[in-house]
Coordinates of C-alpha atoms and ligand atoms in Angstrom, one line a residue:
X4 CA 93.0 103.3 80.7
X5 CA 96.2 105.2 80.2
X6 CA 99.8 104.1 79.7
X7 CA 100.5 104.1 83.4
X8 CA 97.4 102.0 84.2
X9 CA 98.2 99.4 81.5
X10 CA 101.9 99.2 82.6
X11 CA 100.8 98.6 86.2
X12 CA 98.6 95.7 85.2
X13 CA 101.4 94.2 83.1
X14 CA 103.8 94.4 86.0
X15 CA 101.2 92.8 88.3
X16 CA 100.7 90.1 85.7
X17 CA 104.4 89.4 85.7
X18 CA 104.6 89.3 89.5
X19 CA 101.7 86.9 89.8
X20 CA 103.3 84.6 87.2
X21 CA 106.5 84.7 89.1
X22 CA 104.8 83.7 92.3
X23 CA 103.2 80.9 90.4
X24 CA 106.6 79.8 89.2
X25 CA 105.6 80.3 85.5
X26 CA 108.0 80.1 82.6
X27 CA 110.8 82.7 82.9
X28 CA 110.5 83.9 79.3
X29 CA 106.8 84.6 79.8
X30 CA 107.4 86.5 83.0
X31 CA 110.1 88.6 81.4
X32 CA 107.9 89.3 78.3
X33 CA 105.2 90.9 80.5
X34 CA 107.7 92.9 82.5
X35 CA 109.5 94.2 79.4
X36 CA 106.2 95.2 77.8
X37 CA 105.2 97.1 81.0
X38 CA 108.5 99.0 80.9
X39 CA 108.1 99.8 77.2
X40 CA 104.6 101.1 77.7
X41 CA 105.6 103.1 80.7
X42 CA 108.3 104.9 78.7
X43 CA 106.1 105.6 75.6
X44 CA 105.8 109.2 74.7
X45 CA 102.4 108.7 73.0
X46 CA 99.1 107.6 74.5
X47 CA 98.6 103.9 74.0
X48 CA 95.0 104.4 73.1
X49 CA 96.0 106.4 70.1
X50 CA 98.6 103.8 69.0
X51 CA 96.0 101.0 69.4
X52 CA 93.4 102.9 67.4
X53 CA 95.9 103.2 64.5
X54 CA 96.3 99.5 64.7
X55 CA 100.0 99.8 65.6
X56 CA 100.1 98.1 68.9
X57 CA 102.0 95.0 67.7
X58 CA 104.6 97.2 66.0
X59 CA 105.9 98.4 69.3
X60 CA 109.1 96.5 70.0
X61 CA 108.7 93.9 72.6
X62 CA 104.9 93.6 72.3
X63 CA 104.0 90.3 70.7
X64 CA 100.6 89.1 69.6
X65 CA 99.5 87.6 73.0
X66 CA 100.4 90.7 75.0
X67 CA 98.8 92.9 72.3
X68 CA 95.5 91.1 72.8
X69 CA 95.8 91.3 76.5
X70 CA 96.3 95.1 76.2
X71 CA 93.5 95.5 73.8
X72 CA 91.1 93.8 76.1
X73 CA 92.3 96.0 78.9
X74 CA 91.8 99.1 76.9
X75 CA 88.3 98.1 75.8
X76 CA 86.9 96.7 79.0
X77 CA 89.2 97.8 81.8
X78 CA 90.2 94.2 82.5
X79 CA 90.8 90.9 80.6
X80 CA 90.1 87.3 81.1
X81 CA 93.7 86.2 81.7
X82 CA 94.3 88.8 84.4
X83 CA 91.0 87.9 86.1
X84 CA 92.0 84.3 86.2
X85 CA 95.5 85.1 87.6
X86 CA 94.0 87.3 90.4
X87 CA 91.8 84.4 91.4
X88 CA 94.9 82.3 92.0
X89 CA 97.0 85.0 93.6
X90 CA 95.1 88.0 95.0
X91 CA 96.7 91.4 94.4
X92 CA 97.2 92.0 98.1
X93 CA 99.8 89.2 98.1
X94 CA 101.9 91.4 95.7
X95 CA 102.2 94.1 98.5
X96 CA 104.6 91.7 100.2
X97 CA 107.0 92.1 97.3
X98 CA 107.6 95.7 98.4
X99 CA 109.3 94.5 101.5
X100 CA 113.1 94.4 101.2
X101 CA 114.3 90.9 101.5
X102 CA 111.2 89.3 100.1
X103 CA 111.3 88.0 96.6
X104 CA 108.7 86.0 94.6
X105 CA 110.1 82.7 95.9
X106 CA 109.6 83.6 99.6
X107 CA 106.3 85.2 98.9
X108 CA 105.2 82.0 97.2
X109 CA 106.0 80.0 100.4
X110 CA 104.3 82.6 102.6
X111 CA 101.2 82.6 100.5
X112 CA 100.8 78.9 99.8
X113 CA 102.0 77.4 103.1
X114 CA 100.9 80.1 105.5
X115 CA 98.1 81.9 103.7
X116 CA 99.8 85.2 104.2
X117 CA 98.2 87.9 102.0
X118 CA 98.9 91.1 103.9
X119 CA 101.7 92.8 105.8
X120 CA 99.7 92.6 108.9
X121 CA 99.4 88.8 108.7
X122 CA 103.1 88.6 107.9
X123 CA 104.1 90.6 110.9
X124 CA 102.0 88.3 113.1
X125 CA 103.6 85.2 111.6
X126 CA 107.1 86.6 112.1
X127 CA 106.4 87.3 115.7
X128 CA 105.1 83.7 116.2
X129 CA 108.4 82.3 115.0
X130 CA 106.6 79.6 113.0
X131 CA 108.7 80.4 110.0
X132 CA 111.8 79.0 111.8
X133 CA 110.5 75.5 110.9
X134 CA 110.9 76.3 107.2
X135 CA 114.2 75.5 105.7
X136 CA 116.3 78.6 104.8
X137 CA 114.5 80.9 107.3
X138 CA 116.6 81.8 110.3
X139 CA 116.2 84.1 113.2
X140 CA 118.2 86.7 111.3
X141 CA 115.7 86.6 108.4
X142 CA 112.9 87.1 110.8
X143 CA 114.6 90.1 112.4
X144 CA 115.5 91.7 109.1
X145 CA 112.0 91.3 107.7
X146 CA 110.4 92.9 110.8
X147 CA 112.8 95.8 110.3
X148 CA 112.0 96.1 106.6
X149 CA 108.3 96.1 107.4
X150 CA 108.9 98.8 109.9
X151 CA 110.7 101.0 107.3
X152 CA 108.2 100.2 104.6
X153 CA 105.4 101.4 106.8
X154 CA 107.3 104.4 107.9
X155 CA 108.0 105.6 104.4
X156 CA 104.6 104.7 103.1
X157 CA 102.6 106.5 105.8
X158 CA 100.7 109.5 104.7
X159 CA 102.0 112.9 105.7
X160 CA 100.1 115.8 107.3
X161 CA 99.2 118.4 104.7
X162 CA 100.3 121.1 107.1
X163 CA 103.8 119.6 107.3
X164 CA 104.2 119.1 103.6
X165 CA 102.4 122.2 102.2
X166 CA 105.3 124.7 103.1
X167 CA 107.8 122.2 101.7
X168 CA 105.9 122.0 98.4
X169 CA 105.7 125.8 98.2
X170 CA 109.4 126.1 98.9
X171 CA 110.3 123.6 96.1
X172 CA 108.0 125.4 93.7
X173 CA 109.5 128.7 94.5
X174 CA 113.1 127.4 93.9
X175 CA 112.1 125.9 90.6
X176 CA 110.6 129.2 89.5
X177 CA 113.7 131.1 90.7
X178 CA 116.0 128.8 88.8
X179 CA 115.0 130.4 85.5
X180 CA 114.8 127.0 84.0
X181 CA 111.0 126.6 84.1
X182 CA 108.2 128.8 82.7
X183 CA 105.1 127.5 84.4
X184 CA 105.1 125.3 87.5
X185 CA 102.4 124.0 89.7
X186 CA 101.9 121.5 92.5
X187 CA 99.1 119.1 91.7
X188 CA 97.8 115.9 93.3
X189 CA 96.3 115.8 96.8
X190 CA 98.1 118.9 97.9
X191 CA 96.2 121.0 95.3
X192 CA 93.0 119.4 96.5
X193 CA 94.0 120.2 100.1
X194 CA 93.5 116.7 101.3
X195 CA 94.3 116.4 105.0
X196 CA 97.0 113.9 104.4
X197 CA 99.4 113.6 101.4
X198 CA 101.0 110.5 99.9
X199 CA 103.4 112.2 97.6
X200 CA 104.1 115.5 95.8
X201 CA 103.2 115.8 92.1
X202 CA 104.9 118.8 90.5
X203 CA 104.4 119.8 86.9
X204 CA 106.4 122.3 84.9
X205 CA 107.1 123.6 81.4
X206 CA 110.6 124.3 80.3
X207 CA 112.7 125.2 77.3
X208 CA 115.4 123.0 78.8
X209 CA 113.7 120.0 80.3
X210 CA 116.9 118.1 81.1
X211 CA 118.4 121.0 82.9
X212 CA 115.2 121.5 84.9
X213 CA 115.2 117.9 85.9
X214 CA 118.9 118.1 86.8
X215 CA 118.2 121.1 89.0
X216 CA 115.3 119.4 90.7
X217 CA 117.2 116.3 91.6
X218 CA 120.0 118.4 93.1
X219 CA 117.7 120.5 95.4
X220 CA 118.9 120.5 99.0
X221 CA 115.5 119.0 100.1
X222 CA 116.2 115.8 98.0
X223 CA 117.6 112.8 99.9
X224 CA 117.5 110.1 97.3
X225 CA 116.9 109.9 93.5
X226 CA 114.7 107.0 92.5
X227 CA 114.4 107.7 88.8
X228 CA 115.7 110.3 86.4
X229 CA 114.8 110.7 82.8
X230 CA 114.8 113.5 80.3
X231 CA 111.4 114.9 81.3
X232 CA 110.6 113.1 84.5
X233 CA 112.3 112.6 87.9
X234 CA 111.2 110.8 91.0
X235 CA 112.9 111.5 94.3
X236 CA 112.5 111.0 98.1
X237 CA 112.8 114.2 100.1
X238 CA 114.6 114.6 103.4
X239 CA 111.2 114.4 105.2
X240 CA 110.7 110.9 103.8
X241 CA 108.0 111.9 101.3
X242 CA 108.3 111.1 97.6
X243 CA 108.2 113.9 95.0
X244 CA 107.8 113.6 91.2
X245 CA 108.6 116.3 88.7
X246 CA 107.2 116.1 85.2
X247 CA 108.2 118.5 82.5
X248 CA 105.4 118.7 79.9
X249 CA 104.9 120.7 76.7
X250 CA 103.2 124.1 77.1
X251 CA 100.3 123.0 75.0
X252 CA 99.7 120.1 77.5
X253 CA 100.2 122.0 80.7
X254 CA 96.6 122.6 81.5
X255 CA 95.6 119.1 80.7
X256 CA 98.5 117.7 82.8
X257 CA 97.7 119.9 85.8
X258 CA 94.1 118.8 85.5
X259 CA 95.0 115.1 85.2
X260 CA 97.5 115.0 88.0
X261 CA 95.3 117.1 90.3
X262 CA 92.8 114.2 90.3
X263 CA 91.2 112.8 92.2
X264 CA 91.3 109.6 90.2
X265 CA 87.6 109.1 90.7
X266 CA 86.8 112.7 89.5
X267 CA 89.1 112.2 86.5
X268 CA 87.3 109.1 85.4
X269 CA 84.0 111.0 85.4
X270 CA 85.4 113.9 83.4
X271 CA 87.0 111.6 80.8
X272 CA 83.7 109.6 80.5
X273 CA 81.8 112.9 79.8
X274 CA 84.4 113.6 77.1
X275 CA 83.8 110.2 75.5
X276 CA 80.1 110.9 75.3
X277 CA 81.0 114.0 73.2
X278 CA 83.3 112.1 71.0
X279 CA 86.3 113.6 72.8
X280 CA 89.5 112.1 74.2
X281 CA 90.7 113.8 77.3
X282 CA 94.0 112.8 78.8
X283 CA 97.1 114.3 80.4
X284 CA 98.3 115.5 77.0
X285 CA 95.3 117.5 76.0
X286 CA 91.7 117.4 74.6
X287 CA 91.3 115.6 71.3
X288 CA 88.3 115.4 69.0
X289 CA 87.7 112.1 67.1
X290 CA 87.3 112.6 63.5
X291 CA 87.1 109.2 61.7
X292 CA 90.3 107.5 62.7
X293 CA 92.1 110.7 63.4
X294 CA 92.4 112.6 66.6
X295 CA 92.6 116.4 66.4
X296 CA 93.8 118.5 69.3
X297 CA 91.3 121.1 70.4
X298 CA 92.8 122.3 73.7
X299 CA 94.9 121.5 76.7
X300 CA 97.0 124.7 77.4
X301 CA 94.7 125.9 80.1
X302 CA 93.0 123.8 82.8
X303 CA 89.7 125.5 82.2
X304 CA 89.7 124.2 78.6
X305 CA 89.0 120.7 80.0
X306 CA 85.9 121.7 81.9
X307 CA 84.7 123.9 79.1
X308 CA 85.0 120.9 76.7
X309 CA 82.5 118.9 78.8
X310 CA 80.2 121.9 79.5
X311 CA 81.1 122.4 83.1
X312 CA 82.1 125.5 84.9
X313 CA 85.6 125.3 86.5
X314 CA 85.3 123.1 89.6
X315 CA 87.5 124.0 92.5
X316 CA 90.3 121.4 93.2
X317 CA 89.0 121.0 96.7
X318 CA 85.7 119.6 95.4
X319 CA 87.2 117.1 92.9
X320 CA 86.4 113.9 94.7
X321 CA 83.4 112.7 92.7
X322 CA 81.2 113.6 95.6
X323 CA 78.5 115.2 93.6
X324 CA 80.5 118.1 92.1
X325 CA 80.0 117.0 88.5
X326 CA 76.2 116.9 88.9
X327 CA 76.2 120.2 90.8
X328 CA 78.2 121.7 88.0
X329 CA 75.8 120.4 85.4
X330 CA 72.8 121.8 87.2
X331 CA 74.6 125.1 88.0
X332 CA 74.4 124.4 91.7
X333 CA 78.0 124.5 92.7
X334 CA 78.6 126.3 96.0
X335 CA 80.2 129.7 96.1
X336 CA 83.0 128.5 98.3
X337 CA 84.2 130.4 101.3
X338 CA 87.8 131.8 100.9
X339 CA 90.5 132.8 103.2
X340 CA 89.9 136.5 102.6
X341 CA 86.4 136.2 104.0
X342 CA 87.7 135.5 107.5
X343 CA 87.5 138.5 109.8
X344 CA 88.5 137.0 113.1
X345 CA 90.1 134.1 114.9
X346 CA 88.2 133.0 118.1
X347 CA 90.3 130.2 119.6
X348 CA 93.7 131.6 120.7
X349 CA 95.9 130.7 123.6
X350 CA 98.4 132.9 125.5
X351 CA 100.8 132.6 128.3
X352 CA 97.9 132.8 130.7
X353 CA 97.6 129.0 130.1
X354 CA 99.7 126.9 127.8
X355 CA 100.4 129.4 125.0
X356 CA 103.8 130.9 124.5
X357 CA 103.0 134.6 123.9
X358 CA 101.3 137.5 125.6
X359 CA 97.7 138.6 124.8
X360 CA 99.1 141.8 123.2
X361 CA 101.6 139.9 121.0
X362 CA 98.9 137.6 119.7
X363 CA 96.6 140.5 119.0
X364 CA 99.3 142.4 117.2
X365 CA 100.0 139.4 115.0
X366 CA 96.3 139.0 114.3
X367 CA 96.0 142.7 113.4
X368 CA 98.9 142.4 110.9
X369 CA 96.9 139.6 109.2
X370 CA 94.1 142.1 108.9
X371 CA 91.6 140.6 111.3
X372 CA 88.8 142.8 112.7
X373 CA 88.6 140.8 116.0
X374 CA 90.0 137.9 118.0
X375 CA 89.0 136.1 121.1
X376 CA 91.6 135.0 123.7
X377 CA 90.4 131.6 124.9
X378 CA 92.9 130.2 127.4
X379 CA 92.3 126.9 129.0
X380 CA 90.0 126.5 132.0
X381 CA 91.0 123.0 133.1
X382 CA 92.3 121.1 136.1
X383 CA 95.0 119.6 133.9
X384 CA 98.3 120.8 135.3
X385 CA 100.5 120.7 132.2
X386 CA 98.0 123.1 130.5
X387 CA 98.5 125.7 133.3
X388 CA 94.8 125.9 133.3
X389 CA 92.8 128.8 134.7
X390 CA 91.0 128.0 137.9
X391 CA 88.1 130.2 139.1
X392 CA 90.4 132.3 141.3
X393 CA 92.6 133.5 138.4
X394 CA 89.6 134.4 136.2
X395 CA 89.1 138.0 137.4
X396 CA 92.8 138.9 136.7
X397 CA 92.6 137.1 133.3
X398 CA 89.5 139.0 132.1
X399 CA 91.0 142.2 133.3
X400 CA 94.2 141.6 131.4
X401 CA 92.3 141.0 128.2
X402 CA 90.3 144.2 128.7
X403 CA 93.5 146.2 129.3
X404 CA 95.2 144.8 126.2
X405 CA 92.0 145.6 124.3
X406 CA 92.3 149.2 125.5
X407 CA 95.9 149.4 124.5
X408 CA 95.6 148.2 121.0
X409 CA 93.8 150.1 118.2
X410 CA 92.4 148.6 115.0
X411 CA 91.4 145.2 116.4
X412 CA 88.9 144.1 119.0
X413 CA 90.1 141.6 121.6
X414 CA 87.2 139.6 123.0
X415 CA 87.4 138.0 126.4
X416 CA 86.9 134.3 125.9
X417 CA 87.7 130.9 127.5
X418 CA 88.2 127.4 126.4
X419 CA 86.5 125.5 129.2
X420 CA 86.8 121.8 129.8
X421 CA 83.6 119.7 129.5
X422 CA 83.7 117.3 132.4
X423 CA 82.8 113.6 132.0
X424 CA 79.2 114.3 133.0
X425 CA 78.8 117.1 130.6
X426 CA 79.0 119.9 133.1
X427 CA 81.7 122.5 132.8
X428 CA 84.9 123.2 134.7
X429 CA 83.7 126.8 135.5
X430 CA 80.4 127.9 137.1
X431 CA 77.9 129.9 135.1
X432 CA 78.5 133.0 137.2
X433 CA 82.0 133.2 135.7
X434 CA 81.0 132.1 132.1
X435 CA 78.5 134.9 132.1
X436 CA 81.2 137.5 132.4
X437 CA 82.9 136.4 129.2
X438 CA 82.2 137.6 125.6
X439 CA 82.6 134.1 124.2
X440 CA 82.7 130.6 125.6
X441 CA 84.3 127.7 123.8
X442 CA 83.8 124.3 125.4
X443 CA 85.8 121.2 124.6
X444 CA 86.7 117.8 125.8
X445 CA 90.3 117.3 127.0
X446 CA 90.2 114.1 129.0
X447 CA 88.3 110.8 129.0
X448 CA 88.1 111.0 125.3
X449 CA 87.2 107.4 124.7
X450 CA 84.0 106.9 126.5
X451 CA 81.2 104.7 125.0
X452 CA 79.5 106.4 122.1
X453 CA 76.2 107.1 123.8
X454 CA 77.9 108.6 126.9
X455 CA 80.1 110.8 124.8
X456 CA 77.2 112.0 122.7
X457 CA 75.2 112.9 125.9
X458 CA 78.3 114.6 127.3
X459 CA 78.6 117.0 124.4
X460 CA 74.8 117.5 124.2
X461 CA 74.7 118.5 127.8
X462 CA 77.4 121.1 127.2
X463 CA 75.5 122.5 124.3
X464 CA 72.4 122.8 126.5
X465 CA 74.3 125.3 128.7
X466 CA 73.1 128.7 127.6
X467 CA 76.6 130.2 128.0
X468 CA 78.4 127.8 125.7
X469 CA 78.6 129.3 122.3
X470 CA 81.0 127.0 120.5
X471 CA 82.1 123.3 120.8
X472 CA 85.8 123.1 120.1
X473 CA 87.3 120.2 118.0
X474 CA 84.2 118.1 118.4
X475 CA 85.7 114.6 117.9
X476 CA 89.1 115.2 119.4
X477 CA 90.9 113.2 116.7
X478 CA 94.6 113.7 116.0
X479 CA 95.4 112.7 112.5
X480 CA 97.7 109.7 112.4
X481 CA 97.9 109.7 116.2
X482 CA 94.5 109.4 117.9
X483 CA 91.2 108.1 116.8
X484 CA 88.2 110.4 117.0
X485 CA 85.9 110.0 120.0
X486 CA 82.9 107.9 119.1
X487 CA 79.9 110.1 118.8
X488 CA 76.4 110.0 117.2
X489 CA 77.0 112.9 114.9
X490 CA 73.4 113.2 113.7
X491 CA 72.3 113.8 117.3
X492 CA 75.1 116.3 117.8
X493 CA 74.1 118.4 114.8
X494 CA 70.4 118.2 115.7
X495 CA 71.1 119.6 119.1
X496 CA 73.5 122.2 117.8
X497 CA 70.8 123.5 115.6
X498 CA 68.2 123.5 118.4
X499 CA 70.5 125.2 120.8
X500 CA 72.1 127.5 118.2
X501 CA 75.5 126.2 119.3
X502 CA 78.3 126.7 116.8
X503 CA 80.6 123.8 115.9
X504 CA 84.3 124.5 115.4
X505 CA 86.4 123.6 112.4
X506 CA 89.7 123.5 114.2
X507 CA 92.2 124.6 111.6
X508 CA 95.3 123.1 113.2
X509 CA 96.5 120.6 110.7
X510 CA 96.8 117.7 113.1
X511 CA 93.2 118.2 114.1
X512 CA 91.1 119.5 111.2
X513 CA 88.1 118.7 113.4
X514 CA 85.2 118.8 112.3
X515 CA 86.5 117.1 109.1
X516 CA 85.2 118.0 105.7
X517 CA 82.5 115.4 105.6
X518 CA 81.1 116.3 109.0
X519 CA 81.2 120.0 108.0
X520 CA 79.2 119.2 104.9
X521 CA 76.6 117.3 107.0
X522 CA 76.4 120.1 109.5
X523 CA 75.8 122.7 106.8
X524 CA 73.1 120.6 105.3
X525 CA 71.3 120.7 108.6
X526 CA 71.7 124.4 108.9
X527 CA 74.3 124.3 111.7
X528 CA 76.7 127.3 111.8
X529 CA 80.4 126.7 112.0
X530 CA 83.4 128.7 113.0
X531 CA 87.0 128.2 111.7
X532 CA 89.6 128.8 114.4
X533 CA 93.3 128.1 114.7
X534 CA 93.7 127.1 118.3
X535 CA 97.1 128.9 118.0
X536 CA 99.5 128.7 120.9
X537 CA 102.0 130.9 119.2
X538 CA 101.7 133.8 116.8
X539 CA 103.5 131.8 114.1
X540 CA 100.5 129.4 114.1
X541 CA 97.8 132.0 113.3
X542 CA 98.4 131.2 109.6
X543 CA 97.1 127.6 109.9
X544 CA 93.8 129.3 109.2
X545 CA 94.3 128.4 105.5
X546 CA 94.0 124.7 106.3
X547 CA 90.8 125.2 108.1
X548 CA 89.3 127.2 105.3
X549 CA 90.4 124.5 102.8
X550 CA 88.7 121.9 104.9
X551 CA 85.6 124.0 104.9
X552 CA 85.8 124.3 101.1
X553 CA 86.2 120.5 100.9
X554 CA 83.0 120.4 102.9
X555 CA 81.3 122.7 100.3
X556 CA 80.9 125.5 102.9
X557 CA 80.0 129.0 101.8
X558 CA 80.7 132.3 103.5
X559 CA 77.3 132.3 105.1
X560 CA 77.9 129.0 106.8
X561 CA 80.8 130.3 108.8
X562 CA 80.2 132.9 111.5
X563 CA 83.7 134.4 111.7
X564 CA 83.2 135.8 108.2
X565 CA 80.7 138.3 109.8
X566 CA 81.7 141.8 110.9
X567 CA 82.1 142.1 114.7
X568 CA 78.7 143.4 115.5
X569 CA 76.8 140.7 113.6
X570 CA 79.2 138.1 114.8
X571 CA 78.4 138.9 118.4
X572 CA 74.7 138.9 117.6
X573 CA 74.8 135.3 116.3
X574 CA 76.1 134.0 119.7
X575 CA 73.2 132.3 121.3
X576 CA 72.5 134.3 124.5
X577 CA 72.8 137.6 122.6
X578 CA 69.9 137.0 120.2
Ligands
LIG669 P1 98.2 111.0 97.3 O1 99.5 111.2 96.6 O2 98.0 109.6 97.7 O3 98.0 111.9 98.4 O4 97.0 111.3 96.3 P2 97.0 111.9 94.8 O5 95.6 112.3 94.5 O6 98.1 113.0 94.7 O7 97.4 110.7 93.9 P3 98.7 110.3 93.1 O8 99.9 111.0 93.6 O9 98.7 108.8 93.1 O10 98.3 110.7 91.6 C1 98.1 112.1 91.3 C2 96.9 112.2 90.5 O11 97.1 111.6 89.2 C3 95.7 111.6 91.0 O12 95.0 112.4 91.9 C4 94.9 111.4 89.7 C5 95.9 111.1 88.7 N1 96.1 109.6 88.6 C6 97.1 108.9 89.1 N2 96.9 107.6 88.8 C7 95.8 107.5 88.0 C8 95.2 106.5 87.4 O13 95.6 105.3 87.5 N3 94.0 106.8 86.7 C9 93.6 108.1 86.6 N4 92.5 108.3 85.9 N5 94.2 109.1 87.2 C10 95.3 108.8 87.9
LIG670 CA1 100.3 112.7 95.2
LIG671 CA1 102.2 110.8 92.6

């Protein structure tokens, strides 16, 4: 355990004691100790090993024992006992403005409230009005506080936060106050949602760098500001931390704060087995009672120290990457520069904003070899869907644009609706005329699991359907995925040589990384497509590629890494 983890448990201890109405001095002692440890510049493990724990001001014998147990075993008897009396979930309630330990105690003991969800229900039932001191106003305010708490504690879409993180990083670098700077945490691992930003930097003038950071125009509120660390809320509502570390610790800190936590724990354990201590300050070798620094400037030092090749941040979830590294079986991950074409693009022929030519020009500037225009064929009016009688004109327009532009091939495609019964919105005679057919669900998305699975299977059985678009139709933080039997889907995809899409638009990311990994393991091919409705959105490709990397995909698993000719040959009716 590190300083932060120990401090957290001490805070929790104090909170539980307070809810239990324990002695005030005891409560304060734990809280003070937590604060002290949080602010320590040195690793508490090192201090303990030197036998100096009790010498830290504010840490008496009792708390020192408590900490020692925690360090040795990850928990301690006292804490376990307290948790039995007041579960940790009860402490979540303390985050709500207007709720202190006294009120939480009543809620827990009288009403058995141990979650925000339960509290919300209780408030709405007005049962609390019977308790003395709780009025209608309290009820209303608490509901409001819960609403705000949830709003600010929701996870943000990677695609909305990524540009913001880059912008802040760039401004820090431009300031001349930092030397090295890096965004770590879930953003660096390209998780589909982000809780907060973790920024690391080195600087000759840490205090000035911190000052600069807290004054950035993107900052809305400063939560904490020290000499090497600041914590703020950005205008978007997301939190951001900046930590200024010593150059010799930069690699170790980037590694530590990139996480994930589960991955970190494995790495540190491997270090222990080699008599090493790995933490956010560096790599240390144990020699008797002393610890000697042996690295930490560069991130790769950490992996090297535990005999691993550098593992890409996208894989650091403790999902087998450590074992794969040890047996030299890490995948050679696909990268953005492998992508040669984007085959799910909309134009003003349906609900897109730009012309065929404009989209093609933008794609050419990216350096693509080919694109497919795939406007909607759907009865849905708002999508301005293509009905059979407009199809001839549409295909002709694509062919004309293709003739006009040099240096990129424009394929004539369609994104055709899969109807409830699995048949398609366009007849085969029309589908046959297109270079590429993408089929997707756009209505009746919440059918029973078996029906939905059969619906997609039926679409895959159509010999003209090359690709299934956004197979689960989820919208992150907005709409649950359709219920499907994914094993049956990938089995059928392999049988029928149907390609599954990884939709790169950051609200979709569909397939998700786990599904992509499963599909790969069954030998199913995938395509990464942007679904762009505007040329500005062609660059969301990077989020799709990152998802694919998180799914362990290699270049050969993804068909739009192929040159045009081979790409066309992999489409099922061309083989
Ligand atoms: P997020 O912010 O929820 O999207 O996810 P992360 O992964 O950015 O998590 P965050 O911001 O809480 O912490 C950043 C990294 O710091 C995390 O990925 C691993 C490391 N870390 C944080 N807390 C702990 C901890 O208690 N133990 C260990 N071993 N590592 C931690
Ligand atoms: Ca984070
Ligand atoms: Ca964080």
